[in-house]
Coordinates of C-alpha atoms in Angstrom, one line a residue:
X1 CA 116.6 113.9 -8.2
X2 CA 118.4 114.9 -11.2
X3 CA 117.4 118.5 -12.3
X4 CA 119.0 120.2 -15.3
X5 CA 118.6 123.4 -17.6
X6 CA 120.2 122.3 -21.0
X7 CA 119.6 118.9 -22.9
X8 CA 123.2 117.8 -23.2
X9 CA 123.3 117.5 -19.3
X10 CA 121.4 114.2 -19.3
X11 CA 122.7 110.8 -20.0
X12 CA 121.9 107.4 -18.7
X13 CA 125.9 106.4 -18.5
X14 CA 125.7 103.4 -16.6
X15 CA 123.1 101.1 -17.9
X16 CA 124.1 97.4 -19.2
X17 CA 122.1 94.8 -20.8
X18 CA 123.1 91.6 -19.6
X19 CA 122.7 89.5 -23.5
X20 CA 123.2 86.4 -21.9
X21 CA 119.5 84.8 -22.1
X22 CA 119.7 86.3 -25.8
X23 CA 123.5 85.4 -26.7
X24 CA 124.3 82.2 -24.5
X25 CA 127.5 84.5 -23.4
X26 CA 128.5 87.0 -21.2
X27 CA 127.9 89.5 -23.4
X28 CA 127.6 93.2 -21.5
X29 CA 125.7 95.7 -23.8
X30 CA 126.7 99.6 -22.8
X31 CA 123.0 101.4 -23.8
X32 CA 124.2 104.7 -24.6
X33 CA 120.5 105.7 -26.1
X34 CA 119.0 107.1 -23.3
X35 CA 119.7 110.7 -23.8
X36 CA 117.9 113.6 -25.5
X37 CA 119.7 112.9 -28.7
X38 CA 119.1 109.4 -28.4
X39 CA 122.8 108.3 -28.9
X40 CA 126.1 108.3 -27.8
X41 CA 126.7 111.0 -30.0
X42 CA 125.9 113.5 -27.5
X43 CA 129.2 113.6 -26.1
X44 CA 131.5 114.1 -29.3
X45 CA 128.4 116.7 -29.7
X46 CA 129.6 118.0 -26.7
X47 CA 133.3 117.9 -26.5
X48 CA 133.6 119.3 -29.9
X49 CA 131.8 122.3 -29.5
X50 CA 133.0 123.1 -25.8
X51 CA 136.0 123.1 -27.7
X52 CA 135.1 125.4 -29.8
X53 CA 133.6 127.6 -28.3
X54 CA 136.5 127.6 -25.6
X55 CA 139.3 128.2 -28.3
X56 CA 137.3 131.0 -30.0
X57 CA 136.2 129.3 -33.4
X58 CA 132.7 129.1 -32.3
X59 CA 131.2 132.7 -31.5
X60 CA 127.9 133.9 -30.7
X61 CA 125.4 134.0 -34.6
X62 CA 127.7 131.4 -36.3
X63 CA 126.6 128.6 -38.3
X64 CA 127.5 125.4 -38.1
X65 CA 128.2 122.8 -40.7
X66 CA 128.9 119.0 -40.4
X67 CA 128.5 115.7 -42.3
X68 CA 126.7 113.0 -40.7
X69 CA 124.9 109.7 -41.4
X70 CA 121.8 110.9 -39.3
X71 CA 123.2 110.5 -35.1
X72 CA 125.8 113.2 -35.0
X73 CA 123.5 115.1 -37.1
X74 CA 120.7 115.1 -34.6
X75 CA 122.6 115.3 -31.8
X76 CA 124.9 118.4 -32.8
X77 CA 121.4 120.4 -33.9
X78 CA 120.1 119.4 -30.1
X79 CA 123.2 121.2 -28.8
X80 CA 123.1 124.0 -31.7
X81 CA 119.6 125.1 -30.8
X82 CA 119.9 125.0 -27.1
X83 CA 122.8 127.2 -27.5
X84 CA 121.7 129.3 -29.8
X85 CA 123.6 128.8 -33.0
X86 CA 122.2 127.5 -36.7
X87 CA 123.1 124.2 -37.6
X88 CA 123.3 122.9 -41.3
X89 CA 123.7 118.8 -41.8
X90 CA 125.0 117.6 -44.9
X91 CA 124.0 114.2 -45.1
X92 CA 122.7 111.1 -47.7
X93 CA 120.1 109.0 -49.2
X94 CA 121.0 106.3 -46.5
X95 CA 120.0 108.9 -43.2
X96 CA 116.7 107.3 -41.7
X97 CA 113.5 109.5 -42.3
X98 CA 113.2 109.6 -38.5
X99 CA 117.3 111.1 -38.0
X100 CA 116.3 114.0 -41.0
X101 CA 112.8 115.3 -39.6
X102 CA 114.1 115.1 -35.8
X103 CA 116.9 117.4 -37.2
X104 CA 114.3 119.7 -39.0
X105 CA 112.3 119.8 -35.7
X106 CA 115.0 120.9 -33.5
X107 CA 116.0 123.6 -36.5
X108 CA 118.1 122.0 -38.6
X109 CA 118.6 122.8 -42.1
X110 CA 119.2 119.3 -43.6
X111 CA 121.2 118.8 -47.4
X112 CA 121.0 115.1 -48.7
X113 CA 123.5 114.4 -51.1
X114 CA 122.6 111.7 -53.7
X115 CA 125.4 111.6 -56.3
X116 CA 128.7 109.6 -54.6
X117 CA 132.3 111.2 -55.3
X118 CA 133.9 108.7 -57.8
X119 CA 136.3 107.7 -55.2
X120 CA 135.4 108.5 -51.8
X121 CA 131.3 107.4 -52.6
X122 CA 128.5 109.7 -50.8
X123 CA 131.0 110.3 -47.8
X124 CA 133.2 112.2 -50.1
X125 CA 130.4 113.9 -51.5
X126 CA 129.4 115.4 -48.7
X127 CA 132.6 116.1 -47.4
X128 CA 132.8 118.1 -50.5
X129 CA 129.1 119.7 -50.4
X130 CA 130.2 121.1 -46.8
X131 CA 133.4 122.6 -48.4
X132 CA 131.6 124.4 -50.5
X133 CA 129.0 125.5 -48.2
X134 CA 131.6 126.9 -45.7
X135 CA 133.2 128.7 -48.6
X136 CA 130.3 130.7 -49.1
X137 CA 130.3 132.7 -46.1
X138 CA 132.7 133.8 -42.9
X139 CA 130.4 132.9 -40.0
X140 CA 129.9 129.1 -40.8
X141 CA 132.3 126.6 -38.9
X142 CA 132.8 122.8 -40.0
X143 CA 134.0 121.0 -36.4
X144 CA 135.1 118.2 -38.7
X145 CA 134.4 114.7 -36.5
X146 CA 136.6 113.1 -39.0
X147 CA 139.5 114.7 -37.6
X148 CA 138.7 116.7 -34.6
X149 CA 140.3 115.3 -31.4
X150 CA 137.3 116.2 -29.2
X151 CA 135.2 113.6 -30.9
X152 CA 138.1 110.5 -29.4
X153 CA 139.0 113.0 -25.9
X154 CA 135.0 112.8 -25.5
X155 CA 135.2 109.0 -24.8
X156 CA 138.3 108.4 -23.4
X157 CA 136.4 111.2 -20.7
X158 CA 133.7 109.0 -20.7
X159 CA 132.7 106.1 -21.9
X160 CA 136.3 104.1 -21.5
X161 CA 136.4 105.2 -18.0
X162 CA 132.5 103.9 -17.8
X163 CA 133.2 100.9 -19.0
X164 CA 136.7 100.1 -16.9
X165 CA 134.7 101.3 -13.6
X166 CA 131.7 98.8 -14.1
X167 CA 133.7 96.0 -15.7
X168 CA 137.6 96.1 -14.5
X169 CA 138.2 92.1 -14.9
X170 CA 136.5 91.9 -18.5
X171 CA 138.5 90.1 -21.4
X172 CA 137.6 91.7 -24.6
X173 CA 135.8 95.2 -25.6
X174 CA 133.5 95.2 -28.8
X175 CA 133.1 98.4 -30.3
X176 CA 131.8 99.9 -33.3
X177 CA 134.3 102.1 -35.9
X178 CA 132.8 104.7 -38.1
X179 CA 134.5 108.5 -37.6
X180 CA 136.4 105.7 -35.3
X181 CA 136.3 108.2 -32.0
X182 CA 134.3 105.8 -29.6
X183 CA 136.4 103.2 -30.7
X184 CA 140.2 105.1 -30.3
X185 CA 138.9 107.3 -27.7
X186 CA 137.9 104.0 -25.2
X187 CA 140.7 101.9 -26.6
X188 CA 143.4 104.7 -25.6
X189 CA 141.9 104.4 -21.8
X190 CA 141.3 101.2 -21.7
X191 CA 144.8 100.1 -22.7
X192 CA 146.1 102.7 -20.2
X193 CA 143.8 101.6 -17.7
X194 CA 143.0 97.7 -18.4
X195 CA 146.0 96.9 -20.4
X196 CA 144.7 93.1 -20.1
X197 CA 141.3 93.8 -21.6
X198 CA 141.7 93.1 -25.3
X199 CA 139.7 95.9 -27.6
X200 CA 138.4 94.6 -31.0
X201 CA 137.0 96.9 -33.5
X202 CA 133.7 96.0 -35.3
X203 CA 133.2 97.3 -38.8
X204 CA 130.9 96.4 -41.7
X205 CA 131.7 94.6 -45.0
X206 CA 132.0 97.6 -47.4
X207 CA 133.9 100.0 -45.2
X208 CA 137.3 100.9 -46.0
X209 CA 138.6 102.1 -42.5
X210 CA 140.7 99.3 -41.7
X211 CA 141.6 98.4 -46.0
X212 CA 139.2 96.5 -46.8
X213 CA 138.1 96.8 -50.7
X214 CA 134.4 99.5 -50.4
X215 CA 130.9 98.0 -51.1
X216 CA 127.7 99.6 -51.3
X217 CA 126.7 100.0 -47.7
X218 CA 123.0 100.9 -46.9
X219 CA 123.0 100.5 -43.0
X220 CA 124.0 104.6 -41.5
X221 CA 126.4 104.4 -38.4
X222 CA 129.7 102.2 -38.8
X223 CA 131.5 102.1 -41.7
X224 CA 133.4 104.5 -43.9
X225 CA 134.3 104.9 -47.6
X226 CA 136.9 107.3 -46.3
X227 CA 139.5 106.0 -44.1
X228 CA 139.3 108.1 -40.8
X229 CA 142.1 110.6 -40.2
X230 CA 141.5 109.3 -36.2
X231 CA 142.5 106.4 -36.9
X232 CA 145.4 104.6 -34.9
X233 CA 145.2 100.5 -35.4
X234 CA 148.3 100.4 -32.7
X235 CA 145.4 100.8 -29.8
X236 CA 143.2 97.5 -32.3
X237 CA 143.8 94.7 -31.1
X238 CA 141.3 92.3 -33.6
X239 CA 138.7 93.7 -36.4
X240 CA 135.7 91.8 -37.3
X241 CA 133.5 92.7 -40.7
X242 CA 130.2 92.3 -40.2
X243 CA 127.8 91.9 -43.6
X244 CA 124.4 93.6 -43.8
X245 CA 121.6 90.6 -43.2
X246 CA 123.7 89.9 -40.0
X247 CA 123.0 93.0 -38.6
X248 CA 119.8 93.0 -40.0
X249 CA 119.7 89.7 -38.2
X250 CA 120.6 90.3 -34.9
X251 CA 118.6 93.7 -34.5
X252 CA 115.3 91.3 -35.2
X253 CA 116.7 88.8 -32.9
X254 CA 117.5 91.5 -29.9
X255 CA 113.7 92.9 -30.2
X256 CA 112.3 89.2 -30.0
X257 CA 113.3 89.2 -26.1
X258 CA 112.2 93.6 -26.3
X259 CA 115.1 95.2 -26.7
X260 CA 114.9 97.6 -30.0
X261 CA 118.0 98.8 -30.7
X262 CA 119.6 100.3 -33.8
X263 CA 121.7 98.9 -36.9
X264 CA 125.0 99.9 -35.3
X265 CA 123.9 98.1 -31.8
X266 CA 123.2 95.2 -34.3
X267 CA 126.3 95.1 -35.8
X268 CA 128.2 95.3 -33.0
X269 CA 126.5 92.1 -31.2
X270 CA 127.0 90.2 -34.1
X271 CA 130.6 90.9 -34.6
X272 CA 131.1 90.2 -31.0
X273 CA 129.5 86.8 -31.1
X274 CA 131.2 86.1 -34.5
X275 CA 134.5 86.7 -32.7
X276 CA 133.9 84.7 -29.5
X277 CA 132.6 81.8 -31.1
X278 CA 136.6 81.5 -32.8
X279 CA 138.6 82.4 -29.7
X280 CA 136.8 81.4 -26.4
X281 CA 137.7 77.6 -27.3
X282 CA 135.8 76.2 -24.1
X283 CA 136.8 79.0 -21.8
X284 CA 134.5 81.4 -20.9
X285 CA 135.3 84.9 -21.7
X286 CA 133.7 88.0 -20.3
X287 CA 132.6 90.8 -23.1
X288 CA 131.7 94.2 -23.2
X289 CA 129.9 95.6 -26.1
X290 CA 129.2 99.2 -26.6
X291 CA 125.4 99.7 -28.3
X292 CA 125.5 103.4 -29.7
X293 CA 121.8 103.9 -30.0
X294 CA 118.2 102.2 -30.1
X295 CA 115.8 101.6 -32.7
X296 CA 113.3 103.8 -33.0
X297 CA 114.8 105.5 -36.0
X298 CA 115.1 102.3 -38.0
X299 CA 111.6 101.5 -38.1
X300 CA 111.5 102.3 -41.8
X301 CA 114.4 100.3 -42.7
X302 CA 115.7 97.7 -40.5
X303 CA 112.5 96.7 -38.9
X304 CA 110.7 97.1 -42.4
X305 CA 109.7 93.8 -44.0
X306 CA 109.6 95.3 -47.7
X307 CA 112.5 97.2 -46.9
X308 CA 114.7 94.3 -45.7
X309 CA 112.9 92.5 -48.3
X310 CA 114.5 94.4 -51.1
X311 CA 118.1 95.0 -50.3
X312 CA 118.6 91.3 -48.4
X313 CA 116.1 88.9 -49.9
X314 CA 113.1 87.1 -48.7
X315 CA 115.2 84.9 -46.7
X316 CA 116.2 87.8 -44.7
X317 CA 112.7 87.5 -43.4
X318 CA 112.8 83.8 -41.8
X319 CA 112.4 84.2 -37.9
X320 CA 115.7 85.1 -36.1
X321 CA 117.9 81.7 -34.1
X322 CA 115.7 80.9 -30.7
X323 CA 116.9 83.4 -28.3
X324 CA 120.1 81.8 -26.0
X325 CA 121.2 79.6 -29.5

């Protein structure tokens, strides 16, 4: 019987959805939602302030400051509270209303920038917004996920080792780029480890981590308008863009058979079944895909009719493919 004394201790790290009666494949999902944060998150979370802490940036009364799309957010003010610290999340109009009040519960003070950087769009802006804010006074520390190597060592600790263990003959990893540390902290293990398992990144159409042009993007999770200082493509071995109403898609097709998972999940399984439908050319391949979190906190967008409605069209609304098509 598991007993713990701090939320960050638990995580459900071995848990795989077999998508085959949904997908036709042999698709493996990695749930990495069933944690106090609700994502996988919890372990950049983690690492980076261990880190911290450890190295002497993070002391006892400081603040912290970070820039997130809703996940990170809520799972660094989980950690932040439970160890005592303030934690302030600069984030956007695109953060779920479910990610910014579970931050305010858990004692988060929550900025939502509006205005996108003529550049770098709303990810600029807040990377700005928390440059400003740390300016202002000596006790408030940005761990930067962008660039901090804790948020890659976390899964290449974890969740590459996780996924080698349970599946050591698979072909192909699917995983998900945003800050990109999942994806390069699993691909540097798993090409160390299973140099034979190909890793393919998944993105979304308007993201402009691996140079493609940027597009207003209205799903949180993957995708970038700044390219991510993490990035190494040498450890990529495919990429696969994903558009909106396929996500959109896919997460209303997953919940048909009960599984209710989030944009990013959605994403992920579409790009991975995009992908195997060009390359398994009568062989049969077997996948791993890496689901980030569930979809509770898209209930007002993804799972919204009017919602969907508005940014994707009525069509977006016609029942999902019969499960196993």
């Amino acid at each position: 019987m598991p007993i713990i004394t701090s939320p960050h201790e638990f995580n459900v790290e071995d848990l795989f959805v077999d998508l085959n009666g949904c997908t036709g494949r042999s698709l493996y999902l990695k749930c990495e939602g069933f944690n106090f944060a609700g994502s996988i998150k919890i372990k950049a979370a983690t690492e980076m302030i261990d880190a911290a802490e450890l190295d002497g940036t993070l002391r006892p009364g400081a603040t912290l400051v970070e820039s997130s799309s809703g996940n990170l957010g809520v799972a660094l003010s989980l950690v932040a509270t439970s160890r005592g610290y303030r934690f302030i999340c600069v984030t956007d109009s695109r953060c779920t209303l479910g990610a910014r009040q579970l931050m305010q519960t858990l004692g988060a003070e929550v900025h939502v920038i509006t205005e996108p950087h003529p550049e770098d769009g709303l990810l600029g802006a807040r990377i700005a917004h928390v440059r400003r804010l740390c300016a202002e006074g000596d006790d408030r520390v940005w761990l930067n996920q962008y660039a901090n190597a804790g948020n890659w060592q976390a899964h290449y600790r974890t969740t590459g080792p996780q996924i080698a263990n349970s599946f050591p003959g698979a072909d192909v990893a699917f995983i998900g780029a945003g800050t990109t540390g999942t994806l390069m902290g699993c691909a540097r293990y798993l090409r160390e480890h299973c140099p034979g398992m190909r890793v393919v990144a998944i993105d979304t159409v308007g993201s402009v981590t691996f140079g493609t042009p940027a597009a207003p993007r209205m799903i949180p999770g993957l995708g970038t308008g700044v390219r991510p200082a993490l990035l190494d493509e040498s450890y990529v071995d495919d990429v696969v863009h994903v558009p909106e109403l396929d996500t959109v898609r896919m997460c209303r097709r997953l919940v048909r058979a009960g599984f209710l998972f989030g944009g990013s999940t959605g994403t992920v399984v579409a790009g991975a079944l995009n992908w195997l439908d060009r390359h398994e050319h009568g062989e049969s391949l077997t996948a791993v895909a890496v689901s980030p979190d569930l979809g509770d906190r898209y209930l007002d967008t993804v799972y919204h009719d009017q919602w969907v409605a508005d940014l994707y069209g009525d069509a977006a609304l016609a029942p999902p493919a019969a499960l196993g098509s």
